[in-house]
PDB file of C-alpha atoms in Angstrom:
ATOM      1  CA  SER A   1     119.481  75.353 133.828  1.00 90.00           C
ATOM      2  CA  TYR A   2     117.706  78.211 131.765  1.00 96.00           C
ATOM      3  CA  ASP A   3     115.324  80.510 133.300  1.00 97.00           C
ATOM      4  CA  LEU A   4     112.309  82.806 132.359  1.00 98.00           C
ATOM      5  CA  THR A   5     111.521  85.434 134.337  1.00 98.00           C
ATOM      6  CA  GLN A   6     108.297  87.541 134.429  1.00 98.00           C
ATOM      7  CA  PRO A   7     106.636  90.172 136.297  1.00 98.00           C
ATOM      8  CA  PRO A   8     104.816  88.536 139.169  1.00 98.00           C
ATOM      9  CA  SER A   9     101.630  91.058 138.457  1.00 97.00           C
ATOM     10  CA  VAL A  10     100.485  93.378 135.705  1.00 98.00           C
ATOM     11  CA  SER A  11      97.574  95.994 136.547  1.00 97.00           C
ATOM     12  CA  VAL A  12      95.278  96.920 133.352  1.00 97.00           C
ATOM     13  CA  SER A  13      92.303  98.960 133.255  1.00 97.00           C
ATOM     14  CA  PRO A  14      89.638  97.761 131.064  1.00 97.00           C
ATOM     15  CA  GLY A  15      90.481  98.902 127.316  1.00 97.00           C
ATOM     16  CA  GLN A  16      93.775  99.773 127.881  1.00 97.00           C
ATOM     17  CA  THR A  17      96.803  97.845 126.601  1.00 98.00           C
ATOM     18  CA  ALA A  18      98.805  95.644 129.176  1.00 98.00           C
ATOM     19  CA  SER A  19     102.260  94.426 128.384  1.00 98.00           C
ATOM     20  CA  ILE A  20     103.565  91.194 130.134  1.00 98.00           C
ATOM     21  CA  THR A  21     107.624  90.543 129.589  1.00 98.00           C
ATOM     22  CA  CYS A  22     109.587  87.022 129.592  1.00 98.00           C
ATOM     23  CA  SER A  23     113.226  87.479 129.809  1.00 98.00           C
ATOM     24  CA  GLY A  24     115.806  84.775 129.352  1.00 98.00           C
ATOM     25  CA  ASP A  25     119.504  84.631 128.353  1.00 97.00           C
ATOM     26  CA  LYS A  26     119.214  85.330 124.403  1.00 97.00           C
ATOM     27  CA  LEU A  27     115.381  84.684 124.482  1.00 97.00           C
ATOM     28  CA  GLY A  28     115.278  86.227 121.082  1.00 96.00           C
ATOM     29  CA  ASP A  29     117.127  83.410 119.798  1.00 96.00           C
ATOM     30  CA  LYS A  30     114.277  80.919 120.440  1.00 95.00           C
ATOM     31  CA  TYR A  31     110.915  80.748 119.707  1.00 96.00           C
ATOM     32  CA  VAL A  32     108.615  81.752 122.521  1.00 97.00           C
ATOM     33  CA  SER A  33     105.050  80.534 123.115  1.00 98.00           C
ATOM     34  CA  TRP A  34     102.393  81.882 125.604  1.00 98.00           C
ATOM     35  CA  TYR A  35      99.621  80.468 127.638  1.00 98.00           C
ATOM     36  CA  GLN A  36      96.529  81.684 129.416  1.00 98.00           C
ATOM     37  CA  GLN A  37      95.338  80.076 132.721  1.00 98.00           C
ATOM     38  CA  LYS A  38      92.128  81.104 134.286  1.00 98.00           C
ATOM     39  CA  PRO A  39      91.227  79.631 138.226  1.00 96.00           C
ATOM     40  CA  GLY A  40      90.714  75.906 138.024  1.00 96.00           C
ATOM     41  CA  GLN A  41      91.173  75.663 134.411  1.00 98.00           C
ATOM     42  CA  PRO A  42      94.199  74.222 132.552  1.00 98.00           C
ATOM     43  CA  PRO A  43      96.294  76.407 130.447  1.00 98.00           C
ATOM     44  CA  VAL A  44      95.282  77.403 126.701  1.00 98.00           C
ATOM     45  CA  LEU A  45      97.904  78.222 124.294  1.00 98.00           C
ATOM     46  CA  ILE A  46      97.522  81.878 122.651  1.00 98.00           C
ATOM     47  CA  ILE A  47     100.452  82.396 120.958  1.00 98.00           C
ATOM     48  CA  TYR A  48     103.200  80.256 119.090  1.00 97.00           C
ATOM     49  CA  GLN A  49     106.530  80.970 117.260  1.00 96.00           C
ATOM     50  CA  ASP A  50     106.731  84.305 118.942  1.00 97.00           C
ATOM     51  CA  THR A  51     103.853  86.112 117.139  1.00 97.00           C
ATOM     52  CA  LYS A  52     101.326  83.433 115.757  1.00 97.00           C
ATOM     53  CA  ARG A  53      98.032  83.158 117.383  1.00 98.00           C
ATOM     54  CA  PRO A  54      95.963  79.556 117.257  1.00 97.00           C
ATOM     55  CA  SER A  55      92.696  79.641 116.062  1.00 96.00           C
ATOM     56  CA  GLY A  56      89.852  81.163 117.844  1.00 96.00           C
ATOM     57  CA  ILE A  57      92.011  83.218 119.660  1.00 98.00           C
ATOM     58  CA  PRO A  58      91.058  86.999 119.532  1.00 97.00           C
ATOM     59  CA  GLU A  59      93.367  89.213 117.630  1.00 97.00           C
ATOM     60  CA  ARG A  60      93.541  91.762 120.829  1.00 98.00           C
ATOM     61  CA  PHE A  61      96.487  88.913 121.487  1.00 98.00           C
ATOM     62  CA  SER A  62      99.738  89.930 119.985  1.00 98.00           C
ATOM     63  CA  GLY A  63     103.671  88.718 120.473  1.00 98.00           C
ATOM     64  CA  SER A  64     106.964  89.784 119.785  1.00 98.00           C
ATOM     65  CA  ASN A  65     110.706  88.569 120.772  1.00 98.00           C
ATOM     66  CA  SER A  66     114.088  90.455 120.246  1.00 97.00           C
ATOM     67  CA  GLY A  67     117.237  90.339 122.519  1.00 97.00           C
ATOM     68  CA  ASN A  68     116.603  88.928 126.045  1.00 98.00           C
ATOM     69  CA  THR A  69     113.024  89.839 125.956  1.00 98.00           C
ATOM     70  CA  ALA A  70     109.690  88.610 124.508  1.00 98.00           C
ATOM     71  CA  THR A  71     106.249  90.408 125.207  1.00 98.00           C
ATOM     72  CA  LEU A  72     102.773  89.651 125.301  1.00 98.00           C
ATOM     73  CA  THR A  73     100.632  92.387 124.787  1.00 98.00           C
ATOM     74  CA  ILE A  74      96.958  92.522 125.154  1.00 98.00           C
ATOM     75  CA  SER A  75      95.141  95.165 123.322  1.00 98.00           C
ATOM     76  CA  GLY A  76      91.794  96.539 124.206  1.00 97.00           C
ATOM     77  CA  THR A  77      91.734  94.520 127.656  1.00 97.00           C
ATOM     78  CA  GLN A  78      88.812  93.080 128.781  1.00 97.00           C
ATOM     79  CA  ALA A  79      87.497  91.730 131.827  1.00 97.00           C
ATOM     80  CA  LEU A  80      87.900  88.343 130.657  1.00 97.00           C
ATOM     81  CA  ASP A  81      91.304  88.383 130.050  1.00 98.00           C
ATOM     82  CA  GLU A  82      92.136  88.417 133.814  1.00 98.00           C
ATOM     83  CA  ALA A  83      94.093  85.015 134.335  1.00 98.00           C
ATOM     84  CA  ASP A  84      97.640  84.110 134.695  1.00 98.00           C
ATOM     85  CA  TYR A  85     100.201  83.949 131.602  1.00 98.00           C
ATOM     86  CA  TYR A  86     103.133  82.002 131.026  1.00 98.00           C
ATOM     87  CA  CYS A  87     105.573  82.064 128.794  1.00 98.00           C
ATOM     88  CA  GLN A  88     107.394  78.845 127.534  1.00 98.00           C
ATOM     89  CA  ALA A  89     110.481  78.131 125.302  1.00 97.00           C
ATOM     90  CA  TRP A  90     112.481  74.916 124.781  1.00 96.00           C
ATOM     91  CA  ASP A  91     116.220  74.633 125.645  1.00 94.00           C
ATOM     92  CA  SER A  92     118.311  71.766 124.419  1.00 89.00           C
ATOM     93  CA  SER A  93     115.193  69.510 124.298  1.00 91.00           C
ATOM     94  CA  THR A  94     113.801  70.808 127.802  1.00 95.00           C
ATOM     95  CA  ALA A  95     110.982  72.729 128.018  1.00 97.00           C
ATOM     96  CA  VAL A  96     110.723  75.632 129.943  1.00 97.00           C
ATOM     97  CA  PHE A  97     108.367  77.760 131.642  1.00 98.00           C
ATOM     98  CA  GLY A  98     108.182  81.282 132.715  1.00 98.00           C
ATOM     99  CA  THR A  99     107.486  82.451 136.238  1.00 98.00           C
ATOM    100  CA  GLY A 100     104.075  83.564 135.403  1.00 98.00           C
ATOM    101  CA  ALA A 101     102.409  86.525 135.469  1.00 98.00           C
ATOM    102  CA  LYS A 102      99.148  87.695 136.946  1.00 98.00           C
ATOM    103  CA  VAL A 103      97.346  89.900 134.988  1.00 98.00           C
ATOM    104  CA  THR A 104      94.716  91.772 137.125  1.00 98.00           C
ATOM    105  CA  VAL A 105      91.946  94.131 135.103  1.00 97.00           C
ATOM    106  CA  LEU A 106      90.682  96.917 137.598  1.00 92.00           C
TER     107      LEU A 106
ATOM    108  CA  GLN B   1      87.801  67.833 118.803  1.00 95.00           C
ATOM    109  CA  VAL B   2      90.778  67.069 120.471  1.00 97.00           C
ATOM    110  CA  GLN B   3      90.329  65.844 124.203  1.00 98.00           C
ATOM    111  CA  LEU B   4      92.734  64.786 126.600  1.00 98.00           C
ATOM    112  CA  VAL B   5      91.101  62.815 129.878  1.00 98.00           C
ATOM    113  CA  ALA B   6      93.760  62.402 132.748  1.00 97.00           C
ATOM    114  CA  SER B   7      93.051  59.996 135.359  1.00 97.00           C
ATOM    115  CA  GLY B   8      94.814  58.033 138.504  1.00 97.00           C
ATOM    116  CA  GLY B   9      95.408  60.811 141.037  1.00 97.00           C
ATOM    117  CA  GLY B  10      94.863  60.334 144.635  1.00 97.00           C
ATOM    118  CA  LEU B  11      96.649  60.553 147.768  1.00 98.00           C
ATOM    119  CA  VAL B  12      99.613  58.397 148.655  1.00 98.00           C
ATOM    120  CA  LYS B  13     102.321  58.180 151.052  1.00 98.00           C
ATOM    121  CA  PRO B  14     105.955  59.151 150.712  1.00 98.00           C
ATOM    122  CA  GLY B  15     107.757  56.789 148.867  1.00 97.00           C
ATOM    123  CA  GLY B  16     104.924  55.449 147.340  1.00 98.00           C
ATOM    124  CA  SER B  17     104.117  55.144 143.597  1.00 98.00           C
ATOM    125  CA  LEU B  18     101.344  55.928 141.595  1.00 98.00           C
ATOM    126  CA  ARG B  19     100.222  55.445 137.535  1.00 98.00           C
ATOM    127  CA  LEU B  20      98.686  58.386 135.637  1.00 98.00           C
ATOM    128  CA  SER B  21      96.944  57.843 132.723  1.00 98.00           C
ATOM    129  CA  CYS B  22      95.643  60.227 129.940  1.00 98.00           C
ATOM    130  CA  ALA B  23      92.919  58.993 127.089  1.00 98.00           C
ATOM    131  CA  ALA B  24      93.471  60.661 124.052  1.00 98.00           C
ATOM    132  CA  SER B  25      90.564  61.375 121.164  1.00 98.00           C
ATOM    133  CA  GLY B  26      89.738  63.666 118.365  1.00 98.00           C
ATOM    134  CA  PHE B  27      92.951  63.180 116.743  1.00 97.00           C
ATOM    135  CA  THR B  28      95.204  60.937 115.572  1.00 97.00           C
ATOM    136  CA  PHE B  29      97.473  60.380 118.707  1.00 98.00           C
ATOM    137  CA  SER B  30      99.960  58.231 117.331  1.00 97.00           C
ATOM    138  CA  ASP B  31     101.069  61.353 115.198  1.00 96.00           C
ATOM    139  CA  TYR B  32     101.826  63.619 118.308  1.00 96.00           C
ATOM    140  CA  TYR B  33     104.610  63.941 120.473  1.00 96.00           C
ATOM    141  CA  MET B  34     102.979  63.971 124.307  1.00 97.00           C
ATOM    142  CA  SER B  35     103.929  65.619 127.480  1.00 98.00           C
ATOM    143  CA  TRP B  36     103.515  65.984 131.103  1.00 98.00           C
ATOM    144  CA  ILE B  37     103.454  69.277 133.042  1.00 98.00           C
ATOM    145  CA  ARG B  38     102.632  69.972 136.616  1.00 98.00           C
ATOM    146  CA  GLN B  39     101.630  72.559 138.854  1.00 98.00           C
ATOM    147  CA  ALA B  40     101.905  72.657 142.816  1.00 98.00           C
ATOM    148  CA  PRO B  41      99.211  74.320 144.459  1.00 97.00           C
ATOM    149  CA  GLY B  42      99.306  78.212 143.911  1.00 96.00           C
ATOM    150  CA  LYS B  43     102.452  77.880 141.935  1.00 98.00           C
ATOM    151  CA  GLY B  44     103.968  78.059 138.355  1.00 98.00           C
ATOM    152  CA  LEU B  45     103.691  75.332 135.548  1.00 98.00           C
ATOM    153  CA  GLU B  46     107.056  72.543 135.635  1.00 98.00           C
ATOM    154  CA  TRP B  47     107.561  70.440 132.738  1.00 98.00           C
ATOM    155  CA  LEU B  48     108.094  66.881 133.483  1.00 98.00           C
ATOM    156  CA  ALA B  49     108.775  64.928 130.601  1.00 98.00           C
ATOM    157  CA  TYR B  50     107.656  64.208 126.947  1.00 97.00           C
ATOM    158  CA  ILE B  51     107.767  60.935 124.477  1.00 97.00           C
ATOM    159  CA  SER B  52     108.246  60.614 120.975  1.00 96.00           C
ATOM    160  CA  THR B  53     105.146  59.516 118.155  1.00 96.00           C
ATOM    161  CA  THR B  54     106.865  55.672 118.829  1.00 96.00           C
ATOM    162  CA  GLY B  55     107.968  55.991 122.465  1.00 96.00           C
ATOM    163  CA  ASN B  56     111.534  55.632 121.189  1.00 96.00           C
ATOM    164  CA  THR B  57     112.543  58.928 122.509  1.00 96.00           C
ATOM    165  CA  ARG B  58     112.038  60.541 125.983  1.00 97.00           C
ATOM    166  CA  ASN B  59     113.142  63.044 128.231  1.00 96.00           C
ATOM    167  CA  TYR B  60     112.725  64.193 131.399  1.00 97.00           C
ATOM    168  CA  ALA B  61     113.178  67.033 133.849  1.00 97.00           C
ATOM    169  CA  ASP B  62     115.931  66.872 136.381  1.00 96.00           C
ATOM    170  CA  SER B  63     113.472  66.807 139.146  1.00 96.00           C
ATOM    171  CA  VAL B  64     112.028  63.676 138.207  1.00 97.00           C
ATOM    172  CA  LYS B  65     114.499  61.503 136.169  1.00 97.00           C
ATOM    173  CA  GLY B  66     114.807  58.515 137.592  1.00 97.00           C
ATOM    174  CA  ARG B  67     111.731  58.376 139.561  1.00 98.00           C
ATOM    175  CA  PHE B  68     109.010  59.067 137.014  1.00 98.00           C
ATOM    176  CA  LEU B  69     108.638  56.966 133.475  1.00 98.00           C
ATOM    177  CA  ILE B  70     106.605  58.062 130.810  1.00 98.00           C
ATOM    178  CA  SER B  71     104.977  55.752 128.268  1.00 98.00           C
ATOM    179  CA  ARG B  72     102.229  55.498 125.783  1.00 98.00           C
ATOM    180  CA  ASP B  73     100.388  52.756 124.155  1.00 98.00           C
ATOM    181  CA  ASN B  74      99.292  54.042 120.599  1.00 98.00           C
ATOM    182  CA  ALA B  75      96.875  51.153 120.099  1.00 98.00           C
ATOM    183  CA  GLN B  76      94.630  52.150 123.138  1.00 98.00           C
ATOM    184  CA  ASN B  77      95.329  56.237 122.229  1.00 98.00           C
ATOM    185  CA  SER B  78      96.833  56.586 125.976  1.00 98.00           C
ATOM    186  CA  LEU B  79      99.719  58.149 127.869  1.00 98.00           C
ATOM    187  CA  TYR B  80     100.814  57.215 131.155  1.00 98.00           C
ATOM    188  CA  LEU B  81     103.273  58.555 133.719  1.00 98.00           C
ATOM    189  CA  GLN B  82     104.645  56.328 136.301  1.00 98.00           C
ATOM    190  CA  MET B  83     105.572  57.639 139.405  1.00 98.00           C
ATOM    191  CA  ASN B  84     107.580  56.160 141.543  1.00 98.00           C
ATOM    192  CA  SER B  85     109.814  57.603 145.230  1.00 97.00           C
ATOM    193  CA  LEU B  86     106.878  59.644 145.791  1.00 98.00           C
ATOM    194  CA  ARG B  87     107.819  62.948 147.885  1.00 97.00           C
ATOM    195  CA  ALA B  88     105.704  65.566 149.148  1.00 97.00           C
ATOM    196  CA  GLU B  89     106.920  67.891 147.073  1.00 97.00           C
ATOM    197  CA  ASP B  90     105.476  66.086 143.825  1.00 98.00           C
ATOM    198  CA  THR B  91     101.907  67.156 145.210  1.00 98.00           C
ATOM    199  CA  ALA B  92     100.545  68.774 142.278  1.00 98.00           C
ATOM    200  CA  THR B  93      98.105  69.080 139.409  1.00 98.00           C
ATOM    201  CA  TYR B  94      99.329  66.509 136.779  1.00 98.00           C
ATOM    202  CA  TYR B  95      98.324  67.547 132.933  1.00 98.00           C
ATOM    203  CA  CYS B  96      98.872  65.786 130.025  1.00 98.00           C
ATOM    204  CA  ALA B  97      99.726  67.952 126.910  1.00 98.00           C
ATOM    205  CA  ARG B  98     100.096  67.409 123.244  1.00 98.00           C
ATOM    206  CA  ILE B  99     102.924  68.662 121.672  1.00 96.00           C
ATOM    207  CA  SER B 100     102.317  70.485 118.203  1.00 93.00           C
ATOM    208  CA  GLY B 101     105.073  69.032 116.472  1.00 84.00           C
ATOM    209  CA  PRO B 102     108.252  66.759 117.077  1.00 83.00           C
ATOM    210  CA  VAL B 103     110.058  68.262 119.826  1.00 82.00           C
ATOM    211  CA  GLY B 104     112.373  70.910 118.695  1.00 81.00           C
ATOM    212  CA  ALA B 105     112.412  75.372 118.762  1.00 83.00           C
ATOM    213  CA  THR B 106     109.150  75.640 117.217  1.00 88.00           C
ATOM    214  CA  THR B 107     106.856  73.282 118.792  1.00 92.00           C
ATOM    215  CA  SER B 108     104.386  74.471 121.708  1.00 97.00           C
ATOM    216  CA  PHE B 109     101.807  72.485 123.883  1.00 98.00           C
ATOM    217  CA  ASP B 110      98.828  72.970 121.741  1.00 96.00           C
ATOM    218  CA  HIS B 111      95.967  71.212 123.623  1.00 98.00           C
ATOM    219  CA  TRP B 112      96.114  70.069 127.804  1.00 98.00           C
ATOM    220  CA  GLY B 113      93.849  67.680 129.610  1.00 97.00           C
ATOM    221  CA  GLN B 114      91.926  68.918 132.655  1.00 96.00           C
ATOM    222  CA  GLY B 115      94.765  67.784 134.812  1.00 96.00           C
ATOM    223  CA  ALA B 116      94.896  65.017 137.936  1.00 98.00           C
ATOM    224  CA  LEU B 117      95.556  65.888 141.099  1.00 98.00           C
ATOM    225  CA  VAL B 118      97.920  63.712 143.027  1.00 98.00           C
ATOM    226  CA  THR B 119      99.054  64.530 147.108  1.00 98.00           C
ATOM    227  CA  VAL B 120     101.769  62.757 148.518  1.00 98.00           C
ATOM    228  CA  SER B 121     100.825  63.053 152.439  1.00 97.00           C
ATOM    229  CA  SER B 122     101.134  60.535 155.204  1.00 96.00           C
TER     230      SER B 122
END
């Protein structure tokens, strides 16, 4: 089976940049989506096809994907960005989610 | 706007069955692939199954293959998940989600319902 690994936690100061990685074998050959989940709420799509933002998602969220690692970057992090973040890719018609990363804004 | 409302969750004994429903509105339901995804308490997301627009194509995660059945009724704008032989480890919040296009490398889960809690316990 295909695995996507994320750091369990990422800490960032308000206004700084947070980078959340997602690692998988030859992940750069796949498209990666990113989801934000706040406590008690369903996930929300924030990045698709590696770099694209759905309508309504702030420009401070950006994505990249190359080699074995995809990265979600939050620029100018705000307190309201504190949440869990999951990467996701498809492998042989099976959806795979990353292990999840909790972003804490200190 | 797009709305997905899951229902049918509850408490069930190990070995029992439960059927979840997901009512869709705000988009042409029959144009979209749909999926179920679950999240155990305090844990991450686990994809379970998807179904094509017509229902002719379905795919399941190994963890539920042979026990769960995904189906849809396009006339009723509804998605279903029949869960049989339930185990304690199936305890989770179950989300229905719309897939942005035919399943493939470029697609994402672009809208999610609020979730239905299923608890498997004696």
